Structure formats: C-alpha cells, structure tokens
Coordinates of C-alpha atoms and ligand atoms in Angstrom, one line a residue:
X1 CA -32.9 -12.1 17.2
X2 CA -34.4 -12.7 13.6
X3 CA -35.0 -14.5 10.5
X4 CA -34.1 -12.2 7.8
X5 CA -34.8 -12.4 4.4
X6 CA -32.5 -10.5 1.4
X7 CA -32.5 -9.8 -1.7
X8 CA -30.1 -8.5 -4.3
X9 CA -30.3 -7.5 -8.1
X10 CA -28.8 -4.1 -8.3
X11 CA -26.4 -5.9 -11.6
X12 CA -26.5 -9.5 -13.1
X13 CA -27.5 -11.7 -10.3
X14 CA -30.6 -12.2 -9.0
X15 CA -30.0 -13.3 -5.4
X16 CA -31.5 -14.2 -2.3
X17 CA -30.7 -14.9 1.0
X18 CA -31.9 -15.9 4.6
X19 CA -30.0 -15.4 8.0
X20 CA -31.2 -16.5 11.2
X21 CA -29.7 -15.3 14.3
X22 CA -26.5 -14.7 12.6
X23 CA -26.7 -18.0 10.3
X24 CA -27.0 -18.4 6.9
X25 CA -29.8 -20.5 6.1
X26 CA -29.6 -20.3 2.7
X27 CA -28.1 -18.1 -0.2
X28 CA -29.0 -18.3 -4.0
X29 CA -27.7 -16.6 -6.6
X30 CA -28.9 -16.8 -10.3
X31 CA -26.5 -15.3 -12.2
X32 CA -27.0 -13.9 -15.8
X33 CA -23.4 -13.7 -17.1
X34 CA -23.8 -15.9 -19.7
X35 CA -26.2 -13.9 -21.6
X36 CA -24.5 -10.7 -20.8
X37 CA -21.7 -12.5 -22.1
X38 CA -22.8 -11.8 -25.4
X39 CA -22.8 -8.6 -25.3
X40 CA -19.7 -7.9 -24.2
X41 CA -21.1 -5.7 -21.0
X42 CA -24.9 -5.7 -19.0
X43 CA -27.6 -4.8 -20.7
X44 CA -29.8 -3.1 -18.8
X45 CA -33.3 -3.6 -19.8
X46 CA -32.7 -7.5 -20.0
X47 CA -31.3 -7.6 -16.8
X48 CA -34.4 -6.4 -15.7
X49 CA -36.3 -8.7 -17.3
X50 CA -34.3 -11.7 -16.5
X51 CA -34.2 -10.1 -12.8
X52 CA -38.3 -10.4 -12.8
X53 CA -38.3 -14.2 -14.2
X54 CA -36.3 -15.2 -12.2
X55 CA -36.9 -13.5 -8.4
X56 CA -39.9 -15.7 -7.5
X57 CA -37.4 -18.8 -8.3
X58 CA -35.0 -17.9 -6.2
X59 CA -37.3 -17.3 -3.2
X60 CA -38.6 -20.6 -3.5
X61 CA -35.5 -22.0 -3.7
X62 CA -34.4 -20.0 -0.4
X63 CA -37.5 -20.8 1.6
X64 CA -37.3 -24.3 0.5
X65 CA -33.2 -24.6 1.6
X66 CA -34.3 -22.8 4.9
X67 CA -36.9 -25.2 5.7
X68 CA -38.6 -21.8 6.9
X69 CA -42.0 -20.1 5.1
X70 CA -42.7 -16.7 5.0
X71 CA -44.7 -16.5 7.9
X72 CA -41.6 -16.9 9.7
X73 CA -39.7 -14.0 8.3
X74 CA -39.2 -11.4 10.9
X75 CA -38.4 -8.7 8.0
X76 CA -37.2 -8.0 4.2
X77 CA -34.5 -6.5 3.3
X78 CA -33.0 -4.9 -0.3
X79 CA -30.7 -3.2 -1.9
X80 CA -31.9 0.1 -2.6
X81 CA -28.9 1.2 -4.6
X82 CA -26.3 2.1 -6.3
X83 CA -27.1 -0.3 -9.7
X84 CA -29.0 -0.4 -12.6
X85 CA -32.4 1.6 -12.3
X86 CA -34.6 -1.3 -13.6
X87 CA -32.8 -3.9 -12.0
X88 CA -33.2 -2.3 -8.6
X89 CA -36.8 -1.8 -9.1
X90 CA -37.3 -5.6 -9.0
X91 CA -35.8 -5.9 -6.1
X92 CA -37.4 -3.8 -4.3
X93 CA -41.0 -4.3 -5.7
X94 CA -40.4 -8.0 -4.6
X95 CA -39.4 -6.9 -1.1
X96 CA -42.3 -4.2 -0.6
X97 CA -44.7 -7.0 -1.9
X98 CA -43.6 -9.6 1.0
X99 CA -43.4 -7.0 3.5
X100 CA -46.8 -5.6 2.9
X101 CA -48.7 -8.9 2.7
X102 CA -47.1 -10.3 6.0
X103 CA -46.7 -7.3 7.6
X104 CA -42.9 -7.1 8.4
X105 CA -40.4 -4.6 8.1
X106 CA -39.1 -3.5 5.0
X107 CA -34.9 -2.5 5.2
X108 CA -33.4 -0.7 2.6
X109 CA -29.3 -2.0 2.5
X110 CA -27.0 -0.2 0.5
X111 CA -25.3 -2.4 -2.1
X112 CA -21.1 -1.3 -1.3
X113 CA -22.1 -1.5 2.6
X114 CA -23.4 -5.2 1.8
X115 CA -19.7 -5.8 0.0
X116 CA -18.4 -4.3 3.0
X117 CA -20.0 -6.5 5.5
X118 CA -19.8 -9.5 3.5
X119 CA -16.4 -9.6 5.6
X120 CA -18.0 -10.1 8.6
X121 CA -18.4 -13.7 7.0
X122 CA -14.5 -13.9 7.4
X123 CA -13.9 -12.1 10.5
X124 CA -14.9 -9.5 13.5
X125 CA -14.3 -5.8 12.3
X126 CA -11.3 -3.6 14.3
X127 CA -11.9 -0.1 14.0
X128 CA -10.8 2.5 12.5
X129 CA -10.9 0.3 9.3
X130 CA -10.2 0.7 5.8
X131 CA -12.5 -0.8 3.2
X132 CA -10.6 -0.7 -0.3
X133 CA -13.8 -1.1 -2.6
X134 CA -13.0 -2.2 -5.8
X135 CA -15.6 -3.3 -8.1
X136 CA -17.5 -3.3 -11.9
X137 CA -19.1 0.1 -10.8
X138 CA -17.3 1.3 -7.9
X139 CA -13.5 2.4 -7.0
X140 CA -13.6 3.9 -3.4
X141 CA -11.8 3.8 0.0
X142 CA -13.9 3.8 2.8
X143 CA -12.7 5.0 6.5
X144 CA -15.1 3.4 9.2
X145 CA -14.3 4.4 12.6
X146 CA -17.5 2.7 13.9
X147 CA -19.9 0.0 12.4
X148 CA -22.0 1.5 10.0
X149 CA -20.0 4.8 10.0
X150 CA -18.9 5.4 6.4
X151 CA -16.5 8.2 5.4
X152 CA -15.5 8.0 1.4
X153 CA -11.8 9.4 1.8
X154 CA -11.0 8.8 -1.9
X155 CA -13.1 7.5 -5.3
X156 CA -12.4 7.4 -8.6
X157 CA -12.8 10.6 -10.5
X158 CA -14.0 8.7 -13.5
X159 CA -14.0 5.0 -14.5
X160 CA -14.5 2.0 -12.0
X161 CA -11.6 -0.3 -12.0
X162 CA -13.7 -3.0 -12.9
X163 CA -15.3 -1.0 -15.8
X164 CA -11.9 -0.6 -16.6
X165 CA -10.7 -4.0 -16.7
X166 CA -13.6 -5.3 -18.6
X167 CA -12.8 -2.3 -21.6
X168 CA -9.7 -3.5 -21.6
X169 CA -10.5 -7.4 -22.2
X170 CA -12.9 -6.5 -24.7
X171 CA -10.2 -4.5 -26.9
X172 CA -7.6 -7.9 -26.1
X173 CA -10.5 -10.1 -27.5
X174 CA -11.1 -11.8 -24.0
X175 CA -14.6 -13.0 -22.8
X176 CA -16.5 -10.3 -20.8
X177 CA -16.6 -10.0 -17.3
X178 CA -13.1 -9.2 -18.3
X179 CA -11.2 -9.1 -14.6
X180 CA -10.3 -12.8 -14.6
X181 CA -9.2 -14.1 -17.9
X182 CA -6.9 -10.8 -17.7
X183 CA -6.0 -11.3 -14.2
X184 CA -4.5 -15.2 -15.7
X185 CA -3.1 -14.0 -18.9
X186 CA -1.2 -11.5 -16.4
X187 CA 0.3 -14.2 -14.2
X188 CA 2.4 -15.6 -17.7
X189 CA 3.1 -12.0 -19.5
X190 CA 5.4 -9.4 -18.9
X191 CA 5.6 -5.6 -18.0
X192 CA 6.9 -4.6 -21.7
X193 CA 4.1 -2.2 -22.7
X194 CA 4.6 1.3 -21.2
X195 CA 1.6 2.8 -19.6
X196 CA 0.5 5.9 -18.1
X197 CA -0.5 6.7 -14.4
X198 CA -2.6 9.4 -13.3
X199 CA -0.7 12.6 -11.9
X200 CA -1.4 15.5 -10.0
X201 CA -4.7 14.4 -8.5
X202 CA -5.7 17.2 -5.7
X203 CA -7.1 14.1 -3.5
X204 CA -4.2 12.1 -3.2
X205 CA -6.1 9.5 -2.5
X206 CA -8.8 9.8 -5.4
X207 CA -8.2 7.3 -8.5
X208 CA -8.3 7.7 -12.3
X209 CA -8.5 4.4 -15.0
X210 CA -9.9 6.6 -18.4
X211 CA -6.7 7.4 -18.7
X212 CA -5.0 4.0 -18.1
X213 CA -8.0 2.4 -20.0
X214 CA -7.5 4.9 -22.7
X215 CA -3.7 4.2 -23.3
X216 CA -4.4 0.6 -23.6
X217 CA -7.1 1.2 -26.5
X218 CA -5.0 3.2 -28.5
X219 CA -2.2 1.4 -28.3
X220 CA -3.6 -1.7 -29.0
X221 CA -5.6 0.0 -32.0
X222 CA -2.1 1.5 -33.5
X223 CA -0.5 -1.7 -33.3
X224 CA -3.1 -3.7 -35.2
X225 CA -3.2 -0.7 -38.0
X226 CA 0.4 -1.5 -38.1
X227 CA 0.2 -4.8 -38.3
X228 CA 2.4 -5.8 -35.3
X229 CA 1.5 -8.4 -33.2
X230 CA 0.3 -7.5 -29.9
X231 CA 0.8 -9.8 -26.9
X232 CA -2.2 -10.5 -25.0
X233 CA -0.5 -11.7 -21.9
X234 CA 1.7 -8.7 -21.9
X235 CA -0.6 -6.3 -22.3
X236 CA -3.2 -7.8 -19.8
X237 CA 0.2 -7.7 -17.5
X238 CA 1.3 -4.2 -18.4
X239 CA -2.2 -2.9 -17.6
X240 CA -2.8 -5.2 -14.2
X241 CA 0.2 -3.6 -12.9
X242 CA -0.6 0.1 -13.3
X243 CA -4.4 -0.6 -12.2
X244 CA -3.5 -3.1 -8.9
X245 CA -0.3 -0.3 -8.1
X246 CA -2.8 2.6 -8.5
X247 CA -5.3 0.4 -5.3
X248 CA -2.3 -0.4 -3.3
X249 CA -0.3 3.0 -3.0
X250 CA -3.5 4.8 -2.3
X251 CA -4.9 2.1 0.1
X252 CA -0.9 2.1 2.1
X253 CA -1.3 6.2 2.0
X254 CA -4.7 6.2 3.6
X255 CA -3.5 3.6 6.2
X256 CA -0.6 5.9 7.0
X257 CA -3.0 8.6 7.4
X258 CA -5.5 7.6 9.0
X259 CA -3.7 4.7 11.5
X260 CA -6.2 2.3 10.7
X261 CA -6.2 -0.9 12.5
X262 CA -7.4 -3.0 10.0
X263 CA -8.0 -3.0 5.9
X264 CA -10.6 -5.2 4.1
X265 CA -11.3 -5.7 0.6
X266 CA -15.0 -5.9 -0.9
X267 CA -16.4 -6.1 -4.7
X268 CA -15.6 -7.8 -7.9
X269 CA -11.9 -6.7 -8.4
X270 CA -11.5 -8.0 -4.5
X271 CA -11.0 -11.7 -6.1
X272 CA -8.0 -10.3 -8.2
X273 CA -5.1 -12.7 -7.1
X274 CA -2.1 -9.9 -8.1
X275 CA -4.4 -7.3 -5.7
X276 CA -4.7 -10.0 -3.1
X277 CA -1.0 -10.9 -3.2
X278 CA 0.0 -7.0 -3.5
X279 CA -1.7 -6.3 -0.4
X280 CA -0.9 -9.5 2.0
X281 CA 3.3 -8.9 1.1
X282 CA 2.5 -4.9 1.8
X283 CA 1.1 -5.7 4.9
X284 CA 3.2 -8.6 6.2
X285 CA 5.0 -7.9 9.8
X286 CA 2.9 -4.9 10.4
X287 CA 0.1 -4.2 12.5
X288 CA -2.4 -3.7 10.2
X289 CA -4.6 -6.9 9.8
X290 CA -5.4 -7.6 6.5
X291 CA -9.2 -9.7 5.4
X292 CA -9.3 -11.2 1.6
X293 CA -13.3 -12.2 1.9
X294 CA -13.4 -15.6 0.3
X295 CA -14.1 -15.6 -3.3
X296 CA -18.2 -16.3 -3.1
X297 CA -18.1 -13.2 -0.9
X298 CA -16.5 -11.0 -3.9
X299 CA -19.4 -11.5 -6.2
X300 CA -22.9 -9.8 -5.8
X301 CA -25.4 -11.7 -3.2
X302 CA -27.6 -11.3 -0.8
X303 CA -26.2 -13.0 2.0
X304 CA -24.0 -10.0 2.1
X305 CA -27.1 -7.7 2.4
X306 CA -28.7 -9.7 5.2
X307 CA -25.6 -9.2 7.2
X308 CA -26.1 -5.6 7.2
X309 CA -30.1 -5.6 7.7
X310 CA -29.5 -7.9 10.4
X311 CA -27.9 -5.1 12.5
X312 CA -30.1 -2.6 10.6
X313 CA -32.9 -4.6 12.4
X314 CA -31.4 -4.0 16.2
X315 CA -31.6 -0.7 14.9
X316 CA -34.9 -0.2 13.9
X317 CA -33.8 0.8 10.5
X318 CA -36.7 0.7 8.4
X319 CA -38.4 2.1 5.3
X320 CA -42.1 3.0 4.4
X321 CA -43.8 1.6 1.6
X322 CA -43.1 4.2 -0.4
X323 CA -39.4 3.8 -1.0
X324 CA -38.1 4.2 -4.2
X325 CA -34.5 3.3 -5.7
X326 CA -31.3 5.2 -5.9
X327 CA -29.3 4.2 -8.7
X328 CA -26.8 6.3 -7.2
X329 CA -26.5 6.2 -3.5
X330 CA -23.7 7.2 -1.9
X331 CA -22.5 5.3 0.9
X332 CA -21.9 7.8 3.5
X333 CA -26.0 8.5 2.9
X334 CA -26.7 4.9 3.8
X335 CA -29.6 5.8 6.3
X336 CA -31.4 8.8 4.0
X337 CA -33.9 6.8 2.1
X338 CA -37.0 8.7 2.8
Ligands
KG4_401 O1 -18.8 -6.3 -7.6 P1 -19.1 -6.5 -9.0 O2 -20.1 -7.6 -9.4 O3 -19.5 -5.2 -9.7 C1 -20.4 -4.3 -9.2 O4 -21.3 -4.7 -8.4 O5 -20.3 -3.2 -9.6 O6 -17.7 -6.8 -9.8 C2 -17.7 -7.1 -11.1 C3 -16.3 -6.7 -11.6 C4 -16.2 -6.9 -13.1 O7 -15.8 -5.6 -13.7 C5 -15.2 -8.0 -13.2 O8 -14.4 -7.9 -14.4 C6 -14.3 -7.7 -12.0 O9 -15.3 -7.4 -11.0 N1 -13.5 -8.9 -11.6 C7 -12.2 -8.9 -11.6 C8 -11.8 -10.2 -11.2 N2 -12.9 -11.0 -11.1 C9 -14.0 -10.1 -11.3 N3 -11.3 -7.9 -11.8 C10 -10.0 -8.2 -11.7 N4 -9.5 -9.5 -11.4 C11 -10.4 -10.5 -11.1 N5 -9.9 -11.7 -10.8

C-alpha cells in the first residue's frame, strides 16, 4: 500500500489531496468561483494564473494536515485531462516537478474517471454499472462492466448540461455557476413555459441542450422586447424539467439495455436535488442500486483523483516525464497517455 499524493486543476479549483492506504489524509480545495463569478463563466487564462499562485499553497496545506512530508510520498498523481489547456498544465508541471525531484512515480488520472470514482467514497462498485456523468463540461453515460473499463454508450452531441444550465442563469439574471440558484428558484416555480426536447437522435441514448438552451434565450429575449414580465422561478422550472427528464429517460433506457446492476451519479449537475430525487423515485423497489456521492464529492477535487491513482498504482500505471495534457481526453482512452 501507499501514500499518494493528487492534484487537480483541470477548471476553477485548485486542489490537492493525500490517501494513505485507502485513507484520506487530507483534501484542499482552493476554489476560484468568486472571481469567475464576475465574469459570468471561467476565464481561462486567469484560472491559470490563479491555478499557479495558489498550487504551492495547497500542498503545504496538504502535507501539513497529513502530518506526512514529501519524502514519504510513494507517488504523484494528476489530472491529465479533459479541462482547460492552461489550467492543466499547472497541474501537471507541479506533479512532474515532485516526482522528478524525489524520484516517485508520476500517474496521469483522467478527470470524469476521478468523478467516477469519487463514489467509491460512498460505496463498493457492482458491475455492470452505469455512471450518468453530468457536469459544467461533460454530459455522458458510461457502461463499466469492470473497474476501470469505460464504454461511453451515449454523450451529448453538443452542449454540457452544466454549460447549459449556467447559459440559462445568466440570460434569468442569476449569479454564475448557474446550476443551484436555478435548481432553488425551480423548487417554487411552475412548468408554464413550453420548451422543446431533442427528437430523432440516431443514438437513443445521446443528449442535446443547444436546443433546450436555445429556446430559453429566445424566449426570454422576445418577452423582455415585449415588455412582459417573465417569471424567473418558472422559467428556471420549465427549463430544469426538460434538462433533468432528458438524464433520466436516457439513464432508465440504458439500464434496460444494458441490465446494469447498479447506476451512480458523478460531476457538477450530480448535486442537482430534482436529478437526485428523479432518480431515487425511478429507481425505488427495483433492483438497481442507486449512489448520490455526497455533495463535496460532486465538485472538482483531488481526493477523487487519488482514488483512482491509488488502484492505478497496484497497476503500475505510470507516465514518463514527458507527458503532456489533453484538454480533450476521452474516457474510454484513459490508459493512452504516451
Ligand atoms: O463538475 P463541474 O465542476 O464541471 C466540470 O468539471 O466540468 O460542475 C460544474 C457545473 C456547473 O455548470 C454548475 O452550474 C453545475 O455543475 N451545478 C449544478 C448544480 N450545482 C452545480 N447544476 C444543476 N443543479 C445544481 N444544484
């Protein structure tokens, strides 16, 4: 067994974690959503920045809440990918840095298999095992019929959800990241405004928010030229309805399909409460075991990439000193980083 050391910054948190034989001994995350906030959406080039002030913080503060140095690392691991170009870099520089001065491993983690695995927090995996992956950058459902076997059996064909939610927030005048002040205007509004789902996709079980995302623009936009009022708390409900039915139906198809024993829910949009509740009363009085990862576990950090390095280390995953980023890593690629 091992002391592993993580680190995250794919987005807007700089993070870092250290699990020792299968115990967290620490996990920091500096988050930069107040000065994204701002903006109304990351900003790439100062998340980079902010990710390269702030990395050597947060793994002092790790070591130090460890009561471990890093001569007792055993190996360092990183997200590789998918994120932000610049923000992955630091990451990774930090990583290849540590592991070349005390001569340990270096283990490249893929970001969506770290939200994955963030689970394993919560609960043993049963295979075959749906992962509905719902986050600011990602929309896919993931068939695992092993540990670290990834099959993508249906993605969004354009937007994120996430992406989606936060467009939609901005247009409503709501605070960006835009998932939760929707998600509790939703919970006192009502379905009035009618909005479109997508039809006809030849992957049944491929998703599509431009559309949805687009509808809610316009109309929004029309309204206000009008001059009629428009009801946040409907609209935000209107919308959550169509976006959380679009995750369910596809997630109860692929179950059907693929008799999976057991579905889990990883990424930002995870910590949606109509999603959550959608999916427990869908699921209720059947076999299929449902895991809601507690809400620190929905957010990017890094204790969710150590989970994964730390079986990536029985493996003898590891990367040379030459590996780069990929902003755009697919998951079922998880072990081609060379
Ligand atoms: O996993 P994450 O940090 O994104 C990526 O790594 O890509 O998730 C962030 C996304 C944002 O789009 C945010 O609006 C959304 O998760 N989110 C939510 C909720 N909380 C966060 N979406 C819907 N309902 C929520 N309660």
């Amino acid at each position: 067994m091992a002391n592993i050391l993580a680190i995250e910054s794919s987005c807007d948190e700089t993070a870092v974690a250290i699990l020792s034989d299968g115990k967290l001994l620490s996990n920091v995350v500096a988050t930069q959503i107040s000065v994204h906030e701002r903006f109304g959406g990351v900003m790439p080039e100062i998340a980079s920045r902010l990710h390269a002030e702030n990395i050597t913080v947060c793994l002092s503060q790790a070591l130090h809440e460890s009561g471990l140095s890093f001569e007792d690392i055993d190996a360092f691991a990183v997200t590789r990918g998918p994120g932000l170009i610049g923000c992955l870099h630091v990451g990774l520089q930090a990583a290849k840095t540590l592991a070349m001065l005390y001569d340990k491993p270096l283990i490249p983690v893929h970001h969506l298999a770290g939200h994955i695995y963030a689970n394993e927090y919560v609960g043993e995996f049963h295979f075959p095992l749906l992962c509905v992956v719902v986050s600011g950058g990602n929309t896919e459902l993931v068939l695992m019929k092993d540990h670290m076997d990834f099959e993508i059996i249906g993605e969004t064909v354009d937007d994120a959800v996430g992406e989606s939610y936060d467009k939609v927030a901005r247009v409503l005048g709501l605070p960006y990241p835009g998932g939760l002040p929707i998600d509790q205007h939703a919970k006192n509004g009502k379905h009035v405004y009618d909005l479109p789902e997508p039809k006809g996709m030849e992957n049944p079980l491929d998703f599509s928010y431009s559309g949805l995302k687009t509808a809610v623009i316009n109309l929004v936009n029309s309204m206000k030229m009008k001059g009629e009022p428009v009801s946040v708390d409907d609209m935000a409900r209107s919308f959550q309805d169509v976006a959380v039915k679009m995750i369910v139906d596809r997630a109860l198809k692929a179950i059907e399909m693929h008799k999976v024993k057991q579905v889990i829910l990883a990424g930002g949009v995870s910590a949606n409460s109509y999603l959550r509740a959608q999916m427990k009363e869908k699921l209720e009085g059947s076999d299929v075991e449902l895991i809601i990862p507690p809400l620190w576990c929905t957010t990017d950090n890094a204790a969710m990439i150590a989970k994964v390095a730390e079986r990536l280390y029985e493996k003898k995953v590891f990367a040379s000193l030459s590996l780069g980023v990929d902003p755009n890593w697919k998951i079922d690629h998880w072990d081609d980083f060379e």
